[in-house]
Amino acid sequence: MTDNERIDEIARHIDSIIGLLGEDPSREGLVKTPQRAAKALWFLTSGYRAEPRSVMEQALFEHEGSQLIVVKDIEFYSMCEHHILPFFGKVSIGYVPDGKIVGLSKLARLVNVYARRLQVQERFTAQICEAVRESLGAKGVIVVCEGEHLCMKMRGVEKQHSSTTTMHYNGVFSENTALRTEFFAAI
């Protein structure tokens, strides 16, 4: 099935959902909504059609240094796998290289690969961390993610000012609290 055929099939389902919700999908304002929504969902889940390792391999460089490298406040937008509602925020990534560094934009692209999947923030954070370590062979990686979840703001407990922070680390960050402290000071 081609991408366009998949999008058309998703649109047919959205048309049915609109009707099941009690709205008239043939109403003027809704006629094109199924197709628009299907295209939006296709984009918002484009991470399923991207390979994290190939994103990182596009810009690997030799580097003899071994000091902490930090890219902070990479914004992301994702969809909660439990309610298919958005969650969004920022990710900060730190790593200690072991002979290789990556072009900085590739870290932001890697965040997008995992954000554009149905997700939970905890897994999202861990996936980024492990992908950076695997791609670079880094001595250690640490990732902190701060997110706001519309599934908590729009429905359920309806808490408007809540946010969630998750972190995942490996390698030298697991062993060295001073290095973790240095990372947190940098972000």
GROMACS .gro file of C-alpha atoms in nm, residues 14 35 71 82 128 138 152:
model
    7
   14ILE     CA    1  -1.169   0.972   1.049
   35GLN     CA    2  -0.816   1.427   0.463
   71VAL     CA    3   2.269   2.051   2.357
   82HIS     CA    4  -0.268   0.631   2.568
  128ILE     CA    5   1.698   0.910   2.266
  138ALA     CA    6   2.998   0.757   2.363
  152MET     CA    7  -0.368   1.581   3.184
   0.00000   0.00000   0.00000
